[in-house]
Amino acid sequence: MNAETESVTNEASAMAEYKGILQRLLDNRPSGTRQRLAHALGKNRSFITQITNASYAVPIPAPHIETIFEIVHFPTHERQAFLEAYGRAHPGRLQRAQSSRRIRTTTLHVPDLGDEERNRRLDHMLSELAVQVARIVEDGQ
């Protein structure tokens, strides 16, 4: 095995490790945690499946890590193990992300529209609006 192949193998192994940590923690959290996480990240629930399953080559974007830590409530030792594996899987990516602006989660109280589908559509629209506003603000910096 040459050095390049070994590096790719090590990175894939480290990615599987950090995804496994996240998946284990999510499996032990209350029902709805995956949906709350998807909402906080402005993503679909299928994205959460992709970032927690080692068979998908989708890495966790570094800017999402702090939000994931907050929503999933990582214990200190799990957070450290996750960050170490993430650093091995994606050298330098954490440092670049930490130099950018953090995101935060806020709660917005809206009326119940009396229909689950309409409520879901409103929630999605408001999430997308927040993401777009944040992008405009970031682009203006």
PDB file of C-alpha atoms in Angstrom:
ATOM      1  CA  MET A   1       0.000   0.000   0.000  1.00  0.00           C
ATOM      2  CA  ASN A   2       1.480   3.353  -0.981  1.00  0.00           C
ATOM      3  CA  ALA A   3       1.431   6.430   1.271  1.00  0.00           C
ATOM      4  CA  GLU A   4      -1.443   8.107  -0.585  1.00  0.00           C
ATOM      5  CA  THR A   5      -3.672   5.023  -0.385  1.00  0.00           C
ATOM      6  CA  GLU A   6      -2.842   4.617   3.297  1.00  0.00           C
ATOM      7  CA  SER A   7      -3.727   8.268   3.970  1.00  0.00           C
ATOM      8  CA  VAL A   8      -7.124   7.885   2.256  1.00  0.00           C
ATOM      9  CA  THR A   9      -7.775   4.686   4.217  1.00  0.00           C
ATOM     10  CA  ASN A  10      -6.862   6.377   7.509  1.00  0.00           C
ATOM     11  CA  GLU A  11      -9.102   9.357   6.722  1.00  0.00           C
ATOM     12  CA  ALA A  12     -12.024   7.067   5.839  1.00  0.00           C
ATOM     13  CA  SER A  13     -11.483   5.133   9.062  1.00  0.00           C
ATOM     14  CA  ALA A  14     -11.415   8.360  11.085  1.00  0.00           C
ATOM     15  CA  MET A  15     -14.606   9.546   9.346  1.00  0.00           C
ATOM     16  CA  ALA A  16     -16.326   6.270  10.217  1.00  0.00           C
ATOM     17  CA  GLU A  17     -15.143   6.749  13.808  1.00  0.00           C
ATOM     18  CA  TYR A  18     -16.585  10.248  14.275  1.00  0.00           C
ATOM     19  CA  LYS A  19     -19.805   9.314  12.469  1.00  0.00           C
ATOM     20  CA  GLY A  20     -20.112   6.309  14.768  1.00  0.00           C
ATOM     21  CA  ILE A  21     -19.767   8.503  17.852  1.00  0.00           C
ATOM     22  CA  LEU A  22     -22.495  10.826  16.605  1.00  0.00           C
ATOM     23  CA  GLN A  23     -24.772   7.938  15.659  1.00  0.00           C
ATOM     24  CA  ARG A  24     -24.338   6.246  19.057  1.00  0.00           C
ATOM     25  CA  LEU A  25     -25.179   9.448  20.897  1.00  0.00           C
ATOM     26  CA  LEU A  26     -28.219  10.138  18.714  1.00  0.00           C
ATOM     27  CA  ASP A  27     -29.453   6.578  19.262  1.00  0.00           C
ATOM     28  CA  ASN A  28     -29.428   7.272  23.010  1.00  0.00           C
ATOM     29  CA  ARG A  29     -31.222  10.630  22.825  1.00  0.00           C
ATOM     30  CA  PRO A  30     -34.975  11.217  23.041  1.00  0.00           C
ATOM     31  CA  SER A  31     -37.179  10.767  20.023  1.00  0.00           C
ATOM     32  CA  GLY A  32     -37.158  13.848  17.828  1.00  0.00           C
ATOM     33  CA  THR A  33     -33.505  14.742  18.400  1.00  0.00           C
ATOM     34  CA  ARG A  34     -32.593  13.964  14.783  1.00  0.00           C
ATOM     35  CA  GLN A  35     -35.419  16.195  13.572  1.00  0.00           C
ATOM     36  CA  ARG A  36     -34.371  19.021  15.920  1.00  0.00           C
ATOM     37  CA  LEU A  37     -30.814  18.670  14.668  1.00  0.00           C
ATOM     38  CA  ALA A  38     -31.919  18.774  11.023  1.00  0.00           C
ATOM     39  CA  HIS A  39     -33.984  21.863  11.758  1.00  0.00           C
ATOM     40  CA  ALA A  40     -31.142  23.621  13.595  1.00  0.00           C
ATOM     41  CA  LEU A  41     -28.788  22.925  10.678  1.00  0.00           C
ATOM     42  CA  GLY A  42     -31.361  24.012   8.102  1.00  0.00           C
ATOM     43  CA  LYS A  43     -31.190  20.592   6.471  1.00  0.00           C
ATOM     44  CA  ASN A  44     -33.503  17.685   5.703  1.00  0.00           C
ATOM     45  CA  ARG A  45     -33.591  14.691   7.999  1.00  0.00           C
ATOM     46  CA  SER A  46     -31.955  12.616   5.244  1.00  0.00           C
ATOM     47  CA  PHE A  47     -28.851  14.785   5.697  1.00  0.00           C
ATOM     48  CA  ILE A  48     -28.643  13.602   9.313  1.00  0.00           C
ATOM     49  CA  THR A  49     -28.770  10.005   8.077  1.00  0.00           C
ATOM     50  CA  GLN A  50     -25.917  10.715   5.660  1.00  0.00           C
ATOM     51  CA  ILE A  51     -23.670  12.377   8.256  1.00  0.00           C
ATOM     52  CA  THR A  52     -24.208   9.582  10.789  1.00  0.00           C
ATOM     53  CA  ASN A  53     -23.792   6.607   8.470  1.00  0.00           C
ATOM     54  CA  ALA A  54     -20.235   5.550   7.642  1.00  0.00           C
ATOM     55  CA  SER A  55     -21.366   4.004   4.355  1.00  0.00           C
ATOM     56  CA  TYR A  56     -22.040   7.526   3.045  1.00  0.00           C
ATOM     57  CA  ALA A  57     -18.929   9.504   2.101  1.00  0.00           C
ATOM     58  CA  VAL A  58     -20.643  12.744   3.154  1.00  0.00           C
ATOM     59  CA  PRO A  59     -18.441  14.539   5.697  1.00  0.00           C
ATOM     60  CA  ILE A  60     -19.920  16.675   8.433  1.00  0.00           C
ATOM     61  CA  PRO A  61     -19.327  20.307   7.474  1.00  0.00           C
ATOM     62  CA  ALA A  62     -17.060  21.860  10.105  1.00  0.00           C
ATOM     63  CA  PRO A  63     -19.356  24.886  10.656  1.00  0.00           C
ATOM     64  CA  HIS A  64     -22.095  22.478  11.825  1.00  0.00           C
ATOM     65  CA  ILE A  65     -20.040  20.849  14.576  1.00  0.00           C
ATOM     66  CA  GLU A  66     -20.808  23.321  17.379  1.00  0.00           C
ATOM     67  CA  THR A  67     -24.538  23.143  16.621  1.00  0.00           C
ATOM     68  CA  ILE A  68     -24.348  19.343  16.659  1.00  0.00           C
ATOM     69  CA  PHE A  69     -22.577  19.443  20.026  1.00  0.00           C
ATOM     70  CA  GLU A  70     -25.271  21.726  21.444  1.00  0.00           C
ATOM     71  CA  ILE A  71     -28.302  19.806  20.140  1.00  0.00           C
ATOM     72  CA  VAL A  72     -26.980  16.302  20.840  1.00  0.00           C
ATOM     73  CA  HIS A  73     -25.417  17.241  24.225  1.00  0.00           C
ATOM     74  CA  PHE A  74     -22.044  15.590  23.733  1.00  0.00           C
ATOM     75  CA  PRO A  75     -20.330  14.532  26.975  1.00  0.00           C
ATOM     76  CA  THR A  76     -16.819  15.978  27.284  1.00  0.00           C
ATOM     77  CA  HIS A  77     -14.992  12.706  26.566  1.00  0.00           C
ATOM     78  CA  GLU A  78     -17.183  11.989  23.509  1.00  0.00           C
ATOM     79  CA  ARG A  79     -16.637  15.533  22.235  1.00  0.00           C
ATOM     80  CA  GLN A  80     -12.863  15.098  22.524  1.00  0.00           C
ATOM     81  CA  ALA A  81     -12.916  11.705  20.764  1.00  0.00           C
ATOM     82  CA  PHE A  82     -15.127  13.150  18.013  1.00  0.00           C
ATOM     83  CA  LEU A  83     -12.838  16.153  17.473  1.00  0.00           C
ATOM     84  CA  GLU A  84      -9.720  13.969  17.373  1.00  0.00           C
ATOM     85  CA  ALA A  85     -11.264  11.639  14.775  1.00  0.00           C
ATOM     86  CA  TYR A  86     -12.612  14.609  12.794  1.00  0.00           C
ATOM     87  CA  GLY A  87      -9.157  16.194  12.768  1.00  0.00           C
ATOM     88  CA  ARG A  88      -7.622  12.965  11.429  1.00  0.00           C
ATOM     89  CA  ALA A  89     -10.338  12.626   8.784  1.00  0.00           C
ATOM     90  CA  HIS A  90     -10.179  16.241   7.621  1.00  0.00           C
ATOM     91  CA  PRO A  91      -6.820  17.821   8.488  1.00  0.00           C
ATOM     92  CA  GLY A  92      -7.038  21.608   8.831  1.00  0.00           C
ATOM     93  CA  ARG A  93     -10.791  21.844   8.277  1.00  0.00           C
ATOM     94  CA  LEU A  94     -11.603  22.598  11.931  1.00  0.00           C
ATOM     95  CA  GLN A  95      -9.150  25.484  12.103  1.00  0.00           C
ATOM     96  CA  ARG A  96     -10.639  27.087   8.993  1.00  0.00           C
ATOM     97  CA  ALA A  97     -14.169  26.727  10.350  1.00  0.00           C
ATOM     98  CA  GLN A  98     -13.254  28.134  13.756  1.00  0.00           C
ATOM     99  CA  SER A  99     -11.961  31.278  12.113  1.00  0.00           C
ATOM    100  CA  SER A 100     -15.388  31.867  10.540  1.00  0.00           C
ATOM    101  CA  ARG A 101     -18.468  33.159  12.326  1.00  0.00           C
ATOM    102  CA  ARG A 102     -20.408  30.730  14.537  1.00  0.00           C
ATOM    103  CA  ILE A 103     -24.100  30.173  14.150  1.00  0.00           C
ATOM    104  CA  ARG A 104     -26.614  30.026  16.922  1.00  0.00           C
ATOM    105  CA  THR A 105     -30.068  28.597  17.395  1.00  0.00           C
ATOM    106  CA  THR A 106     -33.040  30.701  18.327  1.00  0.00           C
ATOM    107  CA  THR A 107     -36.667  29.850  18.993  1.00  0.00           C
ATOM    108  CA  LEU A 108     -39.451  31.539  17.111  1.00  0.00           C
ATOM    109  CA  HIS A 109     -43.057  31.298  18.312  1.00  0.00           C
ATOM    110  CA  VAL A 110     -45.557  31.062  15.461  1.00  0.00           C
ATOM    111  CA  PRO A 111     -49.265  30.238  15.383  1.00  0.00           C
ATOM    112  CA  ASP A 112     -50.407  26.643  14.979  1.00  0.00           C
ATOM    113  CA  LEU A 113     -52.029  26.505  11.558  1.00  0.00           C
ATOM    114  CA  GLY A 114     -54.182  23.545  12.547  1.00  0.00           C
ATOM    115  CA  ASP A 115     -52.738  21.278   9.884  1.00  0.00           C
ATOM    116  CA  GLU A 116     -49.567  19.209  10.278  1.00  0.00           C
ATOM    117  CA  GLU A 117     -48.502  19.640   6.642  1.00  0.00           C
ATOM    118  CA  ARG A 118     -49.043  23.416   6.683  1.00  0.00           C
ATOM    119  CA  ASN A 119     -47.150  23.690   9.995  1.00  0.00           C
ATOM    120  CA  ARG A 120     -44.270  21.676   8.527  1.00  0.00           C
ATOM    121  CA  ARG A 121     -44.180  23.873   5.405  1.00  0.00           C
ATOM    122  CA  LEU A 122     -44.187  27.048   7.528  1.00  0.00           C
ATOM    123  CA  ASP A 123     -41.356  25.702   9.721  1.00  0.00           C
ATOM    124  CA  HIS A 124     -39.318  24.793   6.651  1.00  0.00           C
ATOM    125  CA  MET A 125     -39.936  28.183   5.033  1.00  0.00           C
ATOM    126  CA  LEU A 126     -38.829  30.039   8.173  1.00  0.00           C
ATOM    127  CA  SER A 127     -35.690  27.882   8.452  1.00  0.00           C
ATOM    128  CA  GLU A 128     -34.807  28.543   4.840  1.00  0.00           C
ATOM    129  CA  LEU A 129     -35.429  32.266   5.334  1.00  0.00           C
ATOM    130  CA  ALA A 130     -33.042  32.332   8.301  1.00  0.00           C
ATOM    131  CA  VAL A 131     -30.359  30.520   6.301  1.00  0.00           C
ATOM    132  CA  GLN A 132     -30.722  32.967   3.407  1.00  0.00           C
ATOM    133  CA  VAL A 133     -30.567  35.998   5.710  1.00  0.00           C
ATOM    134  CA  ALA A 134     -27.439  34.599   7.368  1.00  0.00           C
ATOM    135  CA  ARG A 135     -25.814  34.102   3.960  1.00  0.00           C
ATOM    136  CA  ILE A 136     -26.591  37.694   2.983  1.00  0.00           C
ATOM    137  CA  VAL A 137     -25.117  38.948   6.252  1.00  0.00           C
ATOM    138  CA  GLU A 138     -22.003  36.765   5.805  1.00  0.00           C
ATOM    139  CA  ASP A 139     -21.531  37.912   2.202  1.00  0.00           C
ATOM    140  CA  GLY A 140     -21.695  41.535   3.343  1.00  0.00           C
ATOM    141  CA  GLN A 141     -18.883  41.111   5.885  1.00  0.00           C
TER     142      GLN A 141
END
